[in-house]
Short mmCIF file of C-alpha atoms in Angstrom, two decimals:
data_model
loop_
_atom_site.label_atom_id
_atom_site.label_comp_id
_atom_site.label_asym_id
_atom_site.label_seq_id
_atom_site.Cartn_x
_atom_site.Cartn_y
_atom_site.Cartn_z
CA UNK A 1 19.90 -20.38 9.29
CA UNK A 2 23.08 -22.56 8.61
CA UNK A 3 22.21 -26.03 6.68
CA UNK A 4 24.58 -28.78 8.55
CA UNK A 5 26.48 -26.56 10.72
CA UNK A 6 29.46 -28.38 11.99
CA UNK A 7 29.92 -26.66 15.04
CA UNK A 8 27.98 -23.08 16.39
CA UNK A 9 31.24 -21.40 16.67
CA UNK A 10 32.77 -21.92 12.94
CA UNK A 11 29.28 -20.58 11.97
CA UNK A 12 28.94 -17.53 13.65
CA UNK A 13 32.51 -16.72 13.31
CA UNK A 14 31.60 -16.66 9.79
CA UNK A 15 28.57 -14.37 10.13
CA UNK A 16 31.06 -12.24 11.85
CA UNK A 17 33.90 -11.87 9.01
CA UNK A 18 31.03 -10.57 6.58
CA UNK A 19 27.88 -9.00 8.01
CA UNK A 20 27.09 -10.30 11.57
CA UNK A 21 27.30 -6.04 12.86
CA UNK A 22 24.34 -5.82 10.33
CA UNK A 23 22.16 -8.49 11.71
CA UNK A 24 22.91 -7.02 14.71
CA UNK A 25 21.84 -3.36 15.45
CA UNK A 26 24.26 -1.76 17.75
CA UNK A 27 21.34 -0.30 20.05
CA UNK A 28 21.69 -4.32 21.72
CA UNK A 29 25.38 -4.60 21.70
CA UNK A 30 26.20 -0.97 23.50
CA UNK A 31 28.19 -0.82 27.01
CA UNK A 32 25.87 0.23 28.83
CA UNK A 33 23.00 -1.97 28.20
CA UNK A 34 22.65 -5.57 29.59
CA UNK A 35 22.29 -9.19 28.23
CA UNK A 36 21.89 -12.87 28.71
CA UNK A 37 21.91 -15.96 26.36
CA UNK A 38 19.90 -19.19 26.23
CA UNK A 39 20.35 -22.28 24.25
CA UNK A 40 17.67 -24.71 23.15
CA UNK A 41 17.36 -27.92 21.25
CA UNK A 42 15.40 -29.91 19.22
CA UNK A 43 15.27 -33.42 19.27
CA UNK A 44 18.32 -33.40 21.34
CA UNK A 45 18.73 -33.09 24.86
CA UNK A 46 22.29 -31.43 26.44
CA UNK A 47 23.68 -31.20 29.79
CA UNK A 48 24.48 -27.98 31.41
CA UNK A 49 27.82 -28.22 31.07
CA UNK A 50 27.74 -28.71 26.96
CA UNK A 51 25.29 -25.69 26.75
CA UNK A 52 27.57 -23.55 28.86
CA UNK A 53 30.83 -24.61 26.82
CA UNK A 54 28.23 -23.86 23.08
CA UNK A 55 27.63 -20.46 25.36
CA UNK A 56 31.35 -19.62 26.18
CA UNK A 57 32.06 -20.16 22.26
CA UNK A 58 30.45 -16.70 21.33
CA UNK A 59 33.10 -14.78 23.58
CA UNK A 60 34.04 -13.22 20.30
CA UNK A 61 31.16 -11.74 18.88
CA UNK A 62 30.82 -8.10 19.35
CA UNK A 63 29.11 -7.79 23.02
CA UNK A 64 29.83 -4.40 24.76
CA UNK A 65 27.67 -4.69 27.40
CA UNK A 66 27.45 -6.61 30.73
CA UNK A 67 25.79 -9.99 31.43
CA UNK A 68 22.70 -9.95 33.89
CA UNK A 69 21.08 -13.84 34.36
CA UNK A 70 18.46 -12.13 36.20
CA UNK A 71 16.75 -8.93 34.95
CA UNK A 72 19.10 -8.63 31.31
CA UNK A 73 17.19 -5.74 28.77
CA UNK A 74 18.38 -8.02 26.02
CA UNK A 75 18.17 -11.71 25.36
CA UNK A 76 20.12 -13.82 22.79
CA UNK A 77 19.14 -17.14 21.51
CA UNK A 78 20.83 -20.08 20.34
CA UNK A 79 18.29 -22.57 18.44
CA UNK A 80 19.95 -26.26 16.93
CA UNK A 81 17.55 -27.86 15.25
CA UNK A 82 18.57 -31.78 14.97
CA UNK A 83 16.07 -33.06 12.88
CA UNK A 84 12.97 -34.74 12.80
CA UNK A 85 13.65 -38.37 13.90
CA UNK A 86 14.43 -39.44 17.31
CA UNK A 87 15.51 -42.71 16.30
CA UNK A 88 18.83 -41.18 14.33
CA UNK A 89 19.84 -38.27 15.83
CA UNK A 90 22.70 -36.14 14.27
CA UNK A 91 26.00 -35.63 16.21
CA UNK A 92 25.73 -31.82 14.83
CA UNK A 93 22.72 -29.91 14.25
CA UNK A 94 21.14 -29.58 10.90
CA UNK A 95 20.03 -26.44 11.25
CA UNK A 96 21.10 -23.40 13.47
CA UNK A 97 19.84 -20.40 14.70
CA UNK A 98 20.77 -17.15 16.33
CA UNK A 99 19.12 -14.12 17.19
CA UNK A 100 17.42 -11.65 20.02
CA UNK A 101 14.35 -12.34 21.47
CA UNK A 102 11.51 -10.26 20.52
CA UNK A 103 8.17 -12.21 22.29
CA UNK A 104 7.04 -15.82 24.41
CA UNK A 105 5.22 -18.04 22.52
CA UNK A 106 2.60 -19.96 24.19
CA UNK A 107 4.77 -23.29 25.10
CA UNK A 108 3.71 -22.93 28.43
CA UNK A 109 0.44 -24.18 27.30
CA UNK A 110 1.89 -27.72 27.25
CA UNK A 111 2.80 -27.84 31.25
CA UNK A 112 -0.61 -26.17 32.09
CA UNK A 113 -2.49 -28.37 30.34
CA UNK A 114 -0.57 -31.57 30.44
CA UNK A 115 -2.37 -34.77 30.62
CA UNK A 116 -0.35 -36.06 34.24
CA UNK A 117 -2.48 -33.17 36.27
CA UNK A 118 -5.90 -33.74 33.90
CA UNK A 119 -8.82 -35.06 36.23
CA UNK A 120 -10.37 -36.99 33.19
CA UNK A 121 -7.58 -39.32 31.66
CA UNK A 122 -8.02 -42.71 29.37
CA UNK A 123 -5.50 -44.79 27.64
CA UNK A 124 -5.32 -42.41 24.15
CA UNK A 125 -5.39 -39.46 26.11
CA UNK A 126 -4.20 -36.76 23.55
CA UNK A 127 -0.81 -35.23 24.85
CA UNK A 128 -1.52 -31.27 25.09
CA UNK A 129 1.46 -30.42 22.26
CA UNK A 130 -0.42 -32.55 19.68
CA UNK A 131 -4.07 -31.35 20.83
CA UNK A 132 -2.97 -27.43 20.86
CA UNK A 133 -1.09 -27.84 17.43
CA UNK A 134 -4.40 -29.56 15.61
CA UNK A 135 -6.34 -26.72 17.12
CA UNK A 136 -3.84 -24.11 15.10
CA UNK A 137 -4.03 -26.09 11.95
CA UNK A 138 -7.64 -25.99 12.54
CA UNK A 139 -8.10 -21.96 12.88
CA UNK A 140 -10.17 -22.30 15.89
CA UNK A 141 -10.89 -18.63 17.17
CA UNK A 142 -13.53 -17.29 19.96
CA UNK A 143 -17.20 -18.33 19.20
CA UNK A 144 -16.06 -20.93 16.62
CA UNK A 145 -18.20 -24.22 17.17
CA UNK A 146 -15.90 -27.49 17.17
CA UNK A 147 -16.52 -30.91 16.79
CA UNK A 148 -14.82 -34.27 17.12
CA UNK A 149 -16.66 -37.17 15.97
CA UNK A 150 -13.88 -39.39 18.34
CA UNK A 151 -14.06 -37.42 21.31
CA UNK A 152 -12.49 -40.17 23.76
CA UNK A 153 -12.11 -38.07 26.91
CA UNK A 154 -12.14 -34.71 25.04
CA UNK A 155 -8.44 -33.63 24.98
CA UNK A 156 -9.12 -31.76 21.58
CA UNK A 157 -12.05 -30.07 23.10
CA UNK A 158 -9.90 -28.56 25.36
CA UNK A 159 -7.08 -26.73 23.30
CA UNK A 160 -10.24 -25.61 21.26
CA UNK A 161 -12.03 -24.29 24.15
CA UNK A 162 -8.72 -22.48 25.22
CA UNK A 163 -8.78 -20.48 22.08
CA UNK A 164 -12.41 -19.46 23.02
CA UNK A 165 -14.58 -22.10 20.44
CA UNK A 166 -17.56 -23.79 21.87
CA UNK A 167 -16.71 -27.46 21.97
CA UNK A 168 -19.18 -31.09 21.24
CA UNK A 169 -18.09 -34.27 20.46
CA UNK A 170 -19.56 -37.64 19.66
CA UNK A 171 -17.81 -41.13 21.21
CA UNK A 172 -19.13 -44.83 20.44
CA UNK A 173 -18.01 -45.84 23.98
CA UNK A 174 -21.23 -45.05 26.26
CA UNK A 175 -18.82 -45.76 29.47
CA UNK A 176 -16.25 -42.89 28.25
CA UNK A 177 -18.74 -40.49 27.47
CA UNK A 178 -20.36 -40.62 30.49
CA UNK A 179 -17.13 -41.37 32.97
CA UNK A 180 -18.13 -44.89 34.19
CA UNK A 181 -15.99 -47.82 33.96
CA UNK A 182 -11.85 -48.64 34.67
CA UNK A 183 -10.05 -46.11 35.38
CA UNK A 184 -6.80 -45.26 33.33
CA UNK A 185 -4.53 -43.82 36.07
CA UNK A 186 -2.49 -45.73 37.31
CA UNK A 187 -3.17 -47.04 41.52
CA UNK A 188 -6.81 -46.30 40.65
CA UNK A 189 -9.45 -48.89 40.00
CA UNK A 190 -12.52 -47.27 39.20
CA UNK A 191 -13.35 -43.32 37.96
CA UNK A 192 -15.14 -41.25 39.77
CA UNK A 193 -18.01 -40.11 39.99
CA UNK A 194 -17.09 -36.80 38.65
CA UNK A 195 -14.52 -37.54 36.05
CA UNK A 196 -16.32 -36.68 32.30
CA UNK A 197 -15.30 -34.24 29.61
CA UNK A 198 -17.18 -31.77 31.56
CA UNK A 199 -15.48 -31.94 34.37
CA UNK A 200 -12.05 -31.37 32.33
CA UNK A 201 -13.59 -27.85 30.58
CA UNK A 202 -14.50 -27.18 34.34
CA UNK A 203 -10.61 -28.21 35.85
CA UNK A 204 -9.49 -25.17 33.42
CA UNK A 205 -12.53 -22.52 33.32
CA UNK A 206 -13.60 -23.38 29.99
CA UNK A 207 -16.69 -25.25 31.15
CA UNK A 208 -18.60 -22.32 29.41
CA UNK A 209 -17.60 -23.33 26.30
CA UNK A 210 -19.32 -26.99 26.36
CA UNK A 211 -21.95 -27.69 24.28
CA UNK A 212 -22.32 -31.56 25.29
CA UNK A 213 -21.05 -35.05 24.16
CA UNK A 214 -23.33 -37.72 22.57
CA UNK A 215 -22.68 -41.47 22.61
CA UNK A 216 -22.92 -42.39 18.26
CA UNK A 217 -21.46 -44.24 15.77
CA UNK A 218 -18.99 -42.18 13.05
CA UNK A 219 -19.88 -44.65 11.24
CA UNK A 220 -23.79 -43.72 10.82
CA UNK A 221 -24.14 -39.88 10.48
CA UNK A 222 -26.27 -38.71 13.17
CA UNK A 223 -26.70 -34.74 11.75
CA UNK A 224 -28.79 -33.10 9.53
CA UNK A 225 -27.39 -31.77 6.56
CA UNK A 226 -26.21 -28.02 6.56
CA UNK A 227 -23.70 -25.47 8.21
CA UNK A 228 -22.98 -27.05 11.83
CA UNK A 229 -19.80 -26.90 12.84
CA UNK A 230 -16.55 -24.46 12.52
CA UNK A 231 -13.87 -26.92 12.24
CA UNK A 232 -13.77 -30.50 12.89
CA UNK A 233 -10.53 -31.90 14.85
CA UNK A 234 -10.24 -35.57 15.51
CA UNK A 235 -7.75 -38.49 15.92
CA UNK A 236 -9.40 -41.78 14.63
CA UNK A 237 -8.72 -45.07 16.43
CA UNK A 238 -6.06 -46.96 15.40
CA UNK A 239 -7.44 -50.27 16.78
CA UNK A 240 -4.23 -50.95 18.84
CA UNK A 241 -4.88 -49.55 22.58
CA UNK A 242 -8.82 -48.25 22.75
CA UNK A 243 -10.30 -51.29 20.16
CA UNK A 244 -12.67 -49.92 17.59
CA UNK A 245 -16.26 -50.97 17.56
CA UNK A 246 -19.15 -50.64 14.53
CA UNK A 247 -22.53 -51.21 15.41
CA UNK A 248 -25.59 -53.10 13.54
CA UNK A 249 -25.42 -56.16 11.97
CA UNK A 250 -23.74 -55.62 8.85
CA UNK A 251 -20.73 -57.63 9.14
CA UNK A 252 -17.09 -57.65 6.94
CA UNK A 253 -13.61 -58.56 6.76
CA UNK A 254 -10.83 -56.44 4.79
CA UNK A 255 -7.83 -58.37 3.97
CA UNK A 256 -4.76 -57.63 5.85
CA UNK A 257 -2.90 -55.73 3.00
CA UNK A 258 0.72 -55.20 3.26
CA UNK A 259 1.64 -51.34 2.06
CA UNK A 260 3.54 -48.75 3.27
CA UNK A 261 2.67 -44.93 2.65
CA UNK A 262 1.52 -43.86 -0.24
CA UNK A 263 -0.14 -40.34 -1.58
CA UNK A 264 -3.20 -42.36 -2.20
CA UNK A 265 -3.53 -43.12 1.16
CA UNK A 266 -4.37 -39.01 1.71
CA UNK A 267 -8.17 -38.92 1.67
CA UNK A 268 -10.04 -36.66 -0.71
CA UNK A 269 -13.33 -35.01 -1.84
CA UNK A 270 -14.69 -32.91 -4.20
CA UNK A 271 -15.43 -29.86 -1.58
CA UNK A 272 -12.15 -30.24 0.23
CA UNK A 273 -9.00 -29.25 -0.38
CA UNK A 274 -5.53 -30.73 0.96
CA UNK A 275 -3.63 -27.83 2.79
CA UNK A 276 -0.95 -29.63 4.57
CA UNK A 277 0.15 -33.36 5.43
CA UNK A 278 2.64 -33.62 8.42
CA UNK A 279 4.34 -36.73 9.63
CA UNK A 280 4.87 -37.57 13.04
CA UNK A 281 7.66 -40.41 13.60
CA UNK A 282 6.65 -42.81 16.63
CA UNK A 283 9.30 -45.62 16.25
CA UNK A 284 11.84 -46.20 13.25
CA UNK A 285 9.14 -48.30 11.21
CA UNK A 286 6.06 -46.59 12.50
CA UNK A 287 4.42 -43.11 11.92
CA UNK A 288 1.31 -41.17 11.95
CA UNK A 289 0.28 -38.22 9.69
CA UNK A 290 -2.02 -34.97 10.35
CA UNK A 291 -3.87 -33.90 7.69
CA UNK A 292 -5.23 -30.85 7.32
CA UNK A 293 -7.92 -30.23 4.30
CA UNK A 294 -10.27 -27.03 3.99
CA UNK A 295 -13.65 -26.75 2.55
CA UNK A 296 -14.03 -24.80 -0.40
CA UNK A 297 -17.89 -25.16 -1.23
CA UNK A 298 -20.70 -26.60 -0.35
CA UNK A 299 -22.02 -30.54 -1.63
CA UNK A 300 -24.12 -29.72 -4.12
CA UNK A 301 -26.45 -32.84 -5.52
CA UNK A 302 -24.11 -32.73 -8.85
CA UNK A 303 -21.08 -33.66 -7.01
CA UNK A 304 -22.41 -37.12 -6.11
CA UNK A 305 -21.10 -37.84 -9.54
CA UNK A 306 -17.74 -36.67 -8.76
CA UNK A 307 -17.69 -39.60 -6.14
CA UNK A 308 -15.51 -41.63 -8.53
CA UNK A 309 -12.95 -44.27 -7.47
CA UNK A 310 -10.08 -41.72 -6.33
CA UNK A 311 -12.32 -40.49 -3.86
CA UNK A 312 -13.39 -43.60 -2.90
CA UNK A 313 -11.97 -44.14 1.09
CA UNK A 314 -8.78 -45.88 0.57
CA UNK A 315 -8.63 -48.71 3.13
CA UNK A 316 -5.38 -50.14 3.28
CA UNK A 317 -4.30 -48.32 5.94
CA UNK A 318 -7.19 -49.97 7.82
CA UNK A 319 -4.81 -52.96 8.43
CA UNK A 320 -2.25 -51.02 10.26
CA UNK A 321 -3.69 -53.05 13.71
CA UNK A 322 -3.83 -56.30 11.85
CA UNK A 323 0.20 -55.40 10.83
CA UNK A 324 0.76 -54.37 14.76
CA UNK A 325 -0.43 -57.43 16.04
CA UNK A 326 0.95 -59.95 13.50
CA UNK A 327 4.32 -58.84 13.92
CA UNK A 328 4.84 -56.97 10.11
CA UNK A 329 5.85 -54.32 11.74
CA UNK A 330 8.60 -55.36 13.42
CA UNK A 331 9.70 -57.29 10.26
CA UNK A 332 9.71 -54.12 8.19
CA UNK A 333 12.03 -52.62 10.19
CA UNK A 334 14.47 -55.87 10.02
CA UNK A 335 14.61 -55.30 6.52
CA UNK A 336 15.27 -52.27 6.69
CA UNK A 337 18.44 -52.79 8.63
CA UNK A 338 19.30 -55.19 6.88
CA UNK A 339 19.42 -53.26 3.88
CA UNK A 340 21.29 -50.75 5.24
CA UNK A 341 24.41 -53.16 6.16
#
């Protein structure tokens, strides 16, 4: 790893003068065996030509053997990691990376299951990167039993199913949950007959794994109390695309309240624990976190008193749609260039 690498060339040549021929056993540099190398980016996109000229810039590292694009026995990698934030990209990467490739990951997950070839699609469609990452943070393994109390049109079922957990989900939209309705795609008017969460499970082979889908409220608990579910993997409205709804007659307002992020914001409870908060930037004044918390034992009757006002459900964030619409949004981020003149 090199923090802010000015170029890939001054880096490795570096790694070269001191112990590069140790990070590299000889076995993959010998005459007579064969290599190739790639170069990938993160949060930056390059042309050919700039990946073949980063390429060309290793000519002097120690490679004895001959280049094969097709069939090579060895594979090098070049990974430049630009950052997190695709509104201020880095001329030069902040991190870089070099070394042999040992195994695929599962990336090609993303392009089988992308949303453009789903059958089932609505407006907050999760994209297949996001749903397969929550399904990691969540463990899921074969014969878990998964649950999303926002199930929209099941995207999160589906990188759960994948892993081999039997999937359920509850959605407050009846025309969602049973396929009826607008359609989302676009030169369509109405879905078909056969678009449902079911049919999604079925599009991959994974209809095995569905238990069903109820229409309910999040709002107004509809299980019993006990051991139900493995995991439970969900991405709330935000109130700005699908509106949220609350049934009954119990009506009230929560002042707009102007905040930005704040740890208090992270929700807690006496049987969970917090095991990791990750930010995902969607404009430069705009983000969304995952939070990941585990449960380490079961509600006991005592811990009602435990219920005191830090685990009380923080609710300022509950005016992020009230923020969207009003234009705050856009105003934070004018002061925020502003302040950086």
């Amino acid at each position: 790893m090199a923090p802010a690498a000015p170029a890939l060339r001054r880096y490795l040549l570096l790694l070269a003068q001191e112990h590069l021929e140790f990070r590299l056993p000889l076995p993959y540099l010998q005459s007579d065996s064969t290599y190739k190398v790639h170069i990938h980016t993160f949060n930056k996109t390059l042309t050919q030509a700039q990946k073949i000229k980063k390429i060309d810039a290793l000519e002097f590292l120690p490679f004895k053997g001959k280049v094969n694009l097709k069939n090579p026995e060895h594979i090098f990698w070049i990974l430049e990691d630009y950052g997190m934030n695709p509104n201020d990209v880095p001329e030069e990467p902040m991190h870089l990376y070099f070394g042999r490739w040992i195994a695929d990951g599962q990336r090609e997950l993303i392009e089988s299951y992308s949303v453009k070839k789903r059958h089932f699609i609505g407006n907050t469609s999760m994209d297949a990167c996001l749903s397969f990452i929550m399904a990691n943070h969540g463990r899921v393994k074969p014969n878990d039993i998964v649950y999303d109390p926002f199930v929209g049109t099941g995207g999160l079922l589906i990188s759960s199913a994948h892993f081999g957990a039997y999937v359920c989900g509850t959605d407050i939209d009846y025309n969602t949950i049973h396929g009826l309705g607008k359609a989302s795609r676009k030169n369509q008017k109405w879905r078909g007959p056969d678009e449902n969460i079911r049919a999604n499970l079925r599009q991959y082979g994974l209809e095995k794994y569905y238990l069903d889908a109820l229409v309910a409220d999040s709002s107004r608990p509809i299980w019993r109390k006990g051991m139900l579910f493995d995991a439970i993997i969900t991405d709330p409205p935000y109130g700005i695309r699908e509106a949220p709804r609350r049934m009954g007659s119990q009506k009230e307002t929560v002042k707009s309240v102007e905040r930005r992020y704040t740890e208090e914001i992270i929700p807690r409870h006496p049987c969970l624990k917090l095991i990791s908060n990750c930010e995902q930037m969607l404009s430069s004044h705009t983000s969304r976190r995952l939070i990941t918390m585990e449960k380490v034992k079961e509600f006991k009757d005592q811990d009602e008193n435990s219920l005191d006002g830090q685990y009380m459900p923080y609710r300022g964030h509950n005016s992020f749609r009230e923020k969207y619409f009003s234009g705050v949004t856009k105003r934070i981020a004018k002061e925020e260039k502003d302040n950086q003149k």
